[in-house]
mmCIF file of C-alpha atoms and ligand atoms in Angstrom:
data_model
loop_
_atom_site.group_PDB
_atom_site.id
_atom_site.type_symbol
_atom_site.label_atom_id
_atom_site.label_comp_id
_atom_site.label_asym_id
_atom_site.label_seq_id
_atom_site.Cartn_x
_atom_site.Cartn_y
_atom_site.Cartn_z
ATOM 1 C CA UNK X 184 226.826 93.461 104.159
ATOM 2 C CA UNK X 185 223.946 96.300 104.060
ATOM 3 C CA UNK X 186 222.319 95.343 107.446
ATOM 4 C CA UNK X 187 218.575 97.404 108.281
ATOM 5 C CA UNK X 188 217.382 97.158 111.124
ATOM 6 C CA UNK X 189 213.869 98.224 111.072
ATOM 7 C CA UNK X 190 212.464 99.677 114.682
ATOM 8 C CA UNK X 191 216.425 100.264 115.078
ATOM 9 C CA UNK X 192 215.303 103.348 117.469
ATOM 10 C CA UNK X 193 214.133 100.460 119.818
ATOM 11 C CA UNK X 194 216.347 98.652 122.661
ATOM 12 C CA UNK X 195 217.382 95.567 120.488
ATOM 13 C CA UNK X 196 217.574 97.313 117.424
ATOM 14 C CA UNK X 197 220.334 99.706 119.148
ATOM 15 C CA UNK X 198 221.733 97.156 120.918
ATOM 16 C CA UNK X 199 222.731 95.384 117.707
ATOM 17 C CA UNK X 200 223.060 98.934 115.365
ATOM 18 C CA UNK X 201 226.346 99.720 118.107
ATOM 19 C CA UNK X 202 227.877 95.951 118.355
ATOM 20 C CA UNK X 203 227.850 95.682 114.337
ATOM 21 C CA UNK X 204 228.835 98.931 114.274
ATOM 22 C CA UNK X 205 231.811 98.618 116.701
ATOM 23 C CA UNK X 206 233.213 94.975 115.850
ATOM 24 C CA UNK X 207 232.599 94.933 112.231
ATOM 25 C CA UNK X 208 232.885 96.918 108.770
ATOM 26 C CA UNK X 209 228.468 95.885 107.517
ATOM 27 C CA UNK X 210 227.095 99.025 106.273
ATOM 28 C CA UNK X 211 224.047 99.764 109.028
ATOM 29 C CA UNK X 212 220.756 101.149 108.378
ATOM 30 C CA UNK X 213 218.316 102.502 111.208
ATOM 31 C CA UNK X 214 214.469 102.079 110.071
ATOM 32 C CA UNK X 215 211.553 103.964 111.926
ATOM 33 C CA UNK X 216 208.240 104.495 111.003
ATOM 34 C CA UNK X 217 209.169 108.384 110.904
ATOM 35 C CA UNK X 218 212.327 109.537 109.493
ATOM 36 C CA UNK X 219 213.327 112.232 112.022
ATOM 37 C CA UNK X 220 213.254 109.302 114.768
ATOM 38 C CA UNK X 221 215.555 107.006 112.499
ATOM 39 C CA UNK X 222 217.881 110.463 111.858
ATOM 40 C CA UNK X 223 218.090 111.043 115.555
ATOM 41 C CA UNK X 224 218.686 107.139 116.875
ATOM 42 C CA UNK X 225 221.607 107.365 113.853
ATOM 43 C CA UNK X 226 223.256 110.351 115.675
ATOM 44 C CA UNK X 227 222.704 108.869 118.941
ATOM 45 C CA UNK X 228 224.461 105.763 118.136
ATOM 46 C CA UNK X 229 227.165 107.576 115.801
ATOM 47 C CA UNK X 230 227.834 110.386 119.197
ATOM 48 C CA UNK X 231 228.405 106.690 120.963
ATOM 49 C CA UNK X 232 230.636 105.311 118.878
ATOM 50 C CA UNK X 233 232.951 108.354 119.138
ATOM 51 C CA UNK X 234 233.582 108.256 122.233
ATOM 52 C CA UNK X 235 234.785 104.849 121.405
ATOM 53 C CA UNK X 236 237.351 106.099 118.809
ATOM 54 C CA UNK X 237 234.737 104.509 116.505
ATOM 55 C CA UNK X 238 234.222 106.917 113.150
ATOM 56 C CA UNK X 239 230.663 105.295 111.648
ATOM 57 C CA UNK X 240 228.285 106.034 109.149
ATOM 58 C CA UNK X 241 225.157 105.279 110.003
ATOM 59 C CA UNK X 242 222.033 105.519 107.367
ATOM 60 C CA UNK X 243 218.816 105.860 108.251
ATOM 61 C CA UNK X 244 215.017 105.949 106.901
ATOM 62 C CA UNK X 245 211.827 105.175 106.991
ATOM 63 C CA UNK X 246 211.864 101.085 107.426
ATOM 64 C CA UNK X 247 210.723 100.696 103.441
ATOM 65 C CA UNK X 248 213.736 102.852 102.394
ATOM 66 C CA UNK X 249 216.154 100.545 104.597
ATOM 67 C CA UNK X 250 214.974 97.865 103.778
ATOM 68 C CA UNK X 251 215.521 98.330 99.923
ATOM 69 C CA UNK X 252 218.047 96.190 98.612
ATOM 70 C CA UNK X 253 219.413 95.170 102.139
ATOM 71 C CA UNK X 254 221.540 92.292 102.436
ATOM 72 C CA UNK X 255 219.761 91.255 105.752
ATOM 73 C CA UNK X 256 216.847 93.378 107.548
ATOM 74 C CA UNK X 257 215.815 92.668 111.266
ATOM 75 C CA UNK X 258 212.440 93.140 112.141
ATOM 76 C CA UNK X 259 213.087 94.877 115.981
ATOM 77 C CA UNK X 260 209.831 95.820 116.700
ATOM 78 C CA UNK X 261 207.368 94.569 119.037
ATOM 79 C CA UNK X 262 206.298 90.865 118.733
ATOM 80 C CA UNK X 263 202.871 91.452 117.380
ATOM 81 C CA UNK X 264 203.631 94.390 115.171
ATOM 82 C CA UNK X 265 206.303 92.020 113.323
ATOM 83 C CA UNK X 266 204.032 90.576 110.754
ATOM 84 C CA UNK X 267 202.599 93.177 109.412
ATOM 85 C CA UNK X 268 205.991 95.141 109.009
ATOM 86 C CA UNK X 269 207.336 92.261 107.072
ATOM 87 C CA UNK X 270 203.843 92.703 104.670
ATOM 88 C CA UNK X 271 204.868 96.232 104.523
ATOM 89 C CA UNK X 272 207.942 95.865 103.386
ATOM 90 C CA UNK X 273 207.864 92.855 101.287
ATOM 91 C CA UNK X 274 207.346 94.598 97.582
ATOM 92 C CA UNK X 275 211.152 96.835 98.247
ATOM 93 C CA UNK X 276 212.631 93.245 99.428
ATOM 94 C CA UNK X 277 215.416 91.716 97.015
ATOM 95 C CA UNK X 278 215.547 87.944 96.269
ATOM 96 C CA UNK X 279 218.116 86.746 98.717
ATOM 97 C CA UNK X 280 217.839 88.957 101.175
ATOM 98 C CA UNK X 281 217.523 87.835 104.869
ATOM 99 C CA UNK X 282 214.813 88.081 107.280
ATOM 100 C CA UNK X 283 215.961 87.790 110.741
ATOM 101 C CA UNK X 284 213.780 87.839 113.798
ATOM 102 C CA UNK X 285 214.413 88.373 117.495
ATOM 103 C CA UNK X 286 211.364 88.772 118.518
ATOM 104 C CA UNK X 287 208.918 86.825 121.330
ATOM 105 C CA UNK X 288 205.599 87.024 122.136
ATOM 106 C CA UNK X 289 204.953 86.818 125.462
ATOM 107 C CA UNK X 290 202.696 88.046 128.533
ATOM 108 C CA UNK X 291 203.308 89.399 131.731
ATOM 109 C CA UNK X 292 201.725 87.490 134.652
ATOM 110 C CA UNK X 293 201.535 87.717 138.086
ATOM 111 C CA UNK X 294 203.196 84.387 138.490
ATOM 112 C CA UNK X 295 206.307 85.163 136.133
ATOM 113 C CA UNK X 296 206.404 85.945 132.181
ATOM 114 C CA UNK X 297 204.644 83.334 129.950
ATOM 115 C CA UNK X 298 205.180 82.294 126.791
ATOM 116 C CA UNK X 299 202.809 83.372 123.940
ATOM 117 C CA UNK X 300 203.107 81.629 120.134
ATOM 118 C CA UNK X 301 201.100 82.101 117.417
ATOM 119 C CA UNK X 302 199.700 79.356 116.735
ATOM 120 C CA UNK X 303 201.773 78.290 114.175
ATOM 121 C CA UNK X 304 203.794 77.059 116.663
ATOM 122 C CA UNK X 305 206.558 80.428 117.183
ATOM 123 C CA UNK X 306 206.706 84.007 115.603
ATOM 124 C CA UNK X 307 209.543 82.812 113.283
ATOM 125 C CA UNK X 308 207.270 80.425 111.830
ATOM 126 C CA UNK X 309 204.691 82.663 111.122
ATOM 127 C CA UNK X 310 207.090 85.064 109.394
ATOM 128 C CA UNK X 311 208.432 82.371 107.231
ATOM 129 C CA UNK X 312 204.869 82.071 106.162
ATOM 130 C CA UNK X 313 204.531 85.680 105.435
ATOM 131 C CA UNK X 314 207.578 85.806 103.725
ATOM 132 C CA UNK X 315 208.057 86.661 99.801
ATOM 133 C CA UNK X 316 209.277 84.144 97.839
ATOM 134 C CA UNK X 317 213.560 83.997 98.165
ATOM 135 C CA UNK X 318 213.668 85.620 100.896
ATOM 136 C CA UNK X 319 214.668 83.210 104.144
ATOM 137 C CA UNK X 320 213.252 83.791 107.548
ATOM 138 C CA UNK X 321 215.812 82.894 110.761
ATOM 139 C CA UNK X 322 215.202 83.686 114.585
ATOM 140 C CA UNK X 323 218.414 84.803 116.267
ATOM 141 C CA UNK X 324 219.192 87.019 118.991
ATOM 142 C CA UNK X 325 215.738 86.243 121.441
ATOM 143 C CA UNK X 326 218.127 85.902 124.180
ATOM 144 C CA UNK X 327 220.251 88.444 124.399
ATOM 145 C CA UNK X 328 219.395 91.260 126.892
ATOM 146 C CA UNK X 329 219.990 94.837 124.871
ATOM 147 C CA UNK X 330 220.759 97.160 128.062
ATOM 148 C CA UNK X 331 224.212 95.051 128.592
ATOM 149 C CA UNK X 332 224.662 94.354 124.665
ATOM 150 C CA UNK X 333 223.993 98.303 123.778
ATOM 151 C CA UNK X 334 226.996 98.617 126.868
ATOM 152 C CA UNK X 335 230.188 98.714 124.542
ATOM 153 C CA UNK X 336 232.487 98.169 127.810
ATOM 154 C CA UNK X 337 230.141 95.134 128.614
ATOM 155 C CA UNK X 338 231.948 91.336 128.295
ATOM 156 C CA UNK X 339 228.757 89.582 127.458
ATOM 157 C CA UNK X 340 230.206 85.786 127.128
ATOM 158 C CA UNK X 341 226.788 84.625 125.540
ATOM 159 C CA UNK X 342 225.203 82.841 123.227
ATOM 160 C CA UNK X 343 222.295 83.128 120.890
ATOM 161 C CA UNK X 344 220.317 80.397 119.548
ATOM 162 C CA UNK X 345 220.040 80.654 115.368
ATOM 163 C CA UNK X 346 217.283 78.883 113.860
ATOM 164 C CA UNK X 347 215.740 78.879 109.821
ATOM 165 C CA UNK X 348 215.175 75.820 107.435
ATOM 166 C CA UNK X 349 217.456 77.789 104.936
ATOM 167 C CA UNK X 350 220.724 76.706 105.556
ATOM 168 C CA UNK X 351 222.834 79.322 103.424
ATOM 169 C CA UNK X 352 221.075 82.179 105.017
ATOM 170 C CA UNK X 353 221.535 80.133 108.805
ATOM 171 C CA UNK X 354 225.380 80.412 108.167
ATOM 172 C CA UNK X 355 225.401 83.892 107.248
ATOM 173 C CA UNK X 356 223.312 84.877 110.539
ATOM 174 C CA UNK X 357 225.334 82.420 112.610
ATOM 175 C CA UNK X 358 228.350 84.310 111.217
ATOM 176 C CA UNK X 359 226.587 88.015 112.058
ATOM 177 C CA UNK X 360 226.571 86.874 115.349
ATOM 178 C CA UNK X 361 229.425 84.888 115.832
ATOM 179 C CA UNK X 362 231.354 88.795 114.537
ATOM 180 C CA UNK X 363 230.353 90.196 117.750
ATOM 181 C CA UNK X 364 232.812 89.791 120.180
ATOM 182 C CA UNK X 365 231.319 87.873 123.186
ATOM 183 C CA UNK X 366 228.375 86.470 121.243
ATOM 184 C CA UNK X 367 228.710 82.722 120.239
ATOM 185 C CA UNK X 368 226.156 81.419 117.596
ATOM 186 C CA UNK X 369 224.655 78.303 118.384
ATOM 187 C CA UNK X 370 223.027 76.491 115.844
ATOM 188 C CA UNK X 371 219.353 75.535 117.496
ATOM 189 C CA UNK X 372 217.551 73.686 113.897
ATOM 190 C CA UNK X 373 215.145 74.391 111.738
ATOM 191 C CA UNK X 374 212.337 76.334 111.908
ATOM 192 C CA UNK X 375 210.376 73.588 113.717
ATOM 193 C CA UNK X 376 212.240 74.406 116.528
ATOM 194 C CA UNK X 377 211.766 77.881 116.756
ATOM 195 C CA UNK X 378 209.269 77.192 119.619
ATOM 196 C CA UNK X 379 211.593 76.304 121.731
ATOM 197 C CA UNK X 380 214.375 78.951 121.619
ATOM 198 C CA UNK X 381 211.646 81.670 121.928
ATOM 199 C CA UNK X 382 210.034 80.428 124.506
ATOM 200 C CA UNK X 383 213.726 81.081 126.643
ATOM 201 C CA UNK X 384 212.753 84.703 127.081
ATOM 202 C CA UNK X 385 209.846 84.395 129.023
ATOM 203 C CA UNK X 386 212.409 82.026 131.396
ATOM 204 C CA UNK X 387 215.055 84.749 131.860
ATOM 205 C CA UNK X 388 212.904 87.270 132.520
ATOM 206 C CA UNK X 389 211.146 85.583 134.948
ATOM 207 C CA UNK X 390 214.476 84.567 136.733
ATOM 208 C CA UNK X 391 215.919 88.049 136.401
ATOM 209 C CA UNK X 392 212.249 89.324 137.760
ATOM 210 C CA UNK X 393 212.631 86.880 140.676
ATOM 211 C CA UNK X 394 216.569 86.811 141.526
ATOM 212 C CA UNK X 395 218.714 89.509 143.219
ATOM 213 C CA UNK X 396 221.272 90.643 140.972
ATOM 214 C CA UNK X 397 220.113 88.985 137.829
ATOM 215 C CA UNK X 398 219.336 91.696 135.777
ATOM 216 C CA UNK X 399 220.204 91.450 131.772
ATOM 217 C CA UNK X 400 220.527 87.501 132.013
ATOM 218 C CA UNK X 401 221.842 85.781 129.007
ATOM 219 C CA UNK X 402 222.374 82.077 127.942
ATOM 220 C CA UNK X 403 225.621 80.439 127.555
ATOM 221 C CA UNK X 404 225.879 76.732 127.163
ATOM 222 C CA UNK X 405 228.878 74.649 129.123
HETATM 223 N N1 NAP D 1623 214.677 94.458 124.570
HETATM 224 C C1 NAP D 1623 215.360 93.314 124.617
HETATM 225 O O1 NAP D 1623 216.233 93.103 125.522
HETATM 226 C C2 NAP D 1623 215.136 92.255 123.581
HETATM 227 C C3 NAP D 1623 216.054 91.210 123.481
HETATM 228 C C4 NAP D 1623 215.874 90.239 122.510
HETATM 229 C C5 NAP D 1623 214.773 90.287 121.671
HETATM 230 N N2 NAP D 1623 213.871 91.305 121.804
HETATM 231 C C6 NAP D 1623 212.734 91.317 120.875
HETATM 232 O O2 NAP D 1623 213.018 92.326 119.920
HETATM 233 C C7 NAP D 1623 211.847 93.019 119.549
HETATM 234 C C8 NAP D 1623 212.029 94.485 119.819
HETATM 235 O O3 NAP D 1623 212.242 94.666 121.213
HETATM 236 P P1 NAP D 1623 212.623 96.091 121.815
HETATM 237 O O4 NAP D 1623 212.720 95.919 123.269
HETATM 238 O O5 NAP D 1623 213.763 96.674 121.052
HETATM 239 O O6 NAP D 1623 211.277 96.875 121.478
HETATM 240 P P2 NAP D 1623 210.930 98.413 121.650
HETATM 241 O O7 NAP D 1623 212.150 99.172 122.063
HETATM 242 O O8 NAP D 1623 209.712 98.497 122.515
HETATM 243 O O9 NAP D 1623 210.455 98.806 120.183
HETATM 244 C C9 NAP D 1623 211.340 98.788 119.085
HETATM 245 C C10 NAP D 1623 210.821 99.686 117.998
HETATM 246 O O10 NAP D 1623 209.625 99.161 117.431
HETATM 247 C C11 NAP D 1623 208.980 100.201 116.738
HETATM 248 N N3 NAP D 1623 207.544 100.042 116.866
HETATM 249 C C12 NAP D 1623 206.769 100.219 117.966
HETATM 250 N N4 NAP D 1623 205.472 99.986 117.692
HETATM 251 C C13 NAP D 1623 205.428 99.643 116.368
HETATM 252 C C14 NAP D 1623 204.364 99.319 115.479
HETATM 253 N N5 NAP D 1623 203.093 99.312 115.886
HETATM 254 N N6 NAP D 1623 204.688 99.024 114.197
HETATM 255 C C15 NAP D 1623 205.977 99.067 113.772
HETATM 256 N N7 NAP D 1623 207.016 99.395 114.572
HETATM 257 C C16 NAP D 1623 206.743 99.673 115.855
HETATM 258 C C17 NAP D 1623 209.449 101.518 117.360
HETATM 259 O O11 NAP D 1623 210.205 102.190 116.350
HETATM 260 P P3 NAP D 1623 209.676 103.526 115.617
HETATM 261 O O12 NAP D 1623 208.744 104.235 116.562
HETATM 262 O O13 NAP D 1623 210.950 104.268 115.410
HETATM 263 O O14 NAP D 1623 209.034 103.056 114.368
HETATM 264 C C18 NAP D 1623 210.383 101.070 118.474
HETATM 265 O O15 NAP D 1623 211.488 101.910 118.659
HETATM 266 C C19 NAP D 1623 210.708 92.454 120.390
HETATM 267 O O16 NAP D 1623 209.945 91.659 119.540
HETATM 268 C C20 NAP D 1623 211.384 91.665 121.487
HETATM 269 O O17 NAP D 1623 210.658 90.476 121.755
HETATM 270 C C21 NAP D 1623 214.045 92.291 122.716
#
């Protein structure tokens, strides 16, 4: 698959740009808002990889020009910037291809981190809405901390919540995910329940925040 990941200079967007990369043969594309940042985070990642015995191509471009006729683009960029990246990129969007968001919106307290939804109800939601017509909106990957993931000696033994109303397009995330060694897909509904599974962030981070030796928590389900 032609995967973009736009903001793929970010922590989560690298994170993903190396697993893909190392466990899987999906053509990857880094978006930026400027080209010379997407050019450099595509070396970056490409230098890593090497000294993995990993020989990748990476592609990169502004976020419109990955997200042309991508298979699946994820929208890594800060919560309440995701929206209007979507709108931005809608018109160079294929029918078919997939949305997926990781993304939480949240605030920082002095009593722990806090959930903070649109209020439709979650950020995937309010994507969905924003959407084009044919192209499916699912939430995966909210939980997964990027320092360990973007660690290619890391075992991460996690899972990651999927959730969309568009079952076709669930699988094929589900199955993104599942390629990762050490990430398990976990089906989590439809989009009603988005709520839910992004509101976990806010809960790990406040844990990690509070706990010795916590850092980079993750959810796994027993
Ligand atoms: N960090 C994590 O561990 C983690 C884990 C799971 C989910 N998430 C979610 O994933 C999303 C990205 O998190 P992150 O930590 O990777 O974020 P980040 O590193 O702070 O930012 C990612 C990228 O977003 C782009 N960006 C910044 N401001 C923007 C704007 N105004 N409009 C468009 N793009 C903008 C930047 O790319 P350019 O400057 O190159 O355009 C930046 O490199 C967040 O919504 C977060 O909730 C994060």
């Amino acid at each position: 698959m032609d995967i973009a990941i736009l903001g793929g200079t970010g922590d989560i967007g690298a994170a993903l740009a190396l697993r893909w990369a190392y466990h899987t043969d999906h053509h990857i594309r880094i978006g930026s808002r400027t080209e010379e940042k997407a050019a450099a985070a595509s070396d970056r990642y490409v230098t890593t990889l090497a000294d993995y015995d990993v020989s990748a191509s990476i592609d990169w471009g502004t976020n419109d020009d990955v997200a042309a006729g991508a298979d699946a683009i994820v929208l890594a960029v800060p919560p309440y910037h995701a929206r209007g990246l979507l709108e931005t990129v809608a018109s160079v969007l294929t029918p078919g291809t997939i949305v997926i968001t990781p993304a939480v919106g949240m605030k920082r307290t002095d009593a722990g981190f806090v959930y903070n939804p649109p209020s439709t109800g979650s950020l995937t939601e309010l994507l969905a809405q924003s959407a084009p017509d044919k192209v499916s909106v699912i939430g995966a990957f909210h939980t997964l901390p990027a320092g360990r993931v973007a660690d290619l000696d890391a075992d991460l033994g996690m899972d990651t919540f999927v959730v969309g109303d568009d079952r076709e397009a669930h699988a094929v995330v589900c199955g993104l995910a599942n390629e990762i060694e050490g990430i398990r897909a976990v089906d989590a509904g439809g989009l009603v329940c988005a709520g839910a599974v992004e509101a976990c962030t806010p809960l790990l981070l406040t844990v990690a925040q509070r706990t010795e030796k916590m850092n980079d928590l993750g959810v796994r389900l027993v």
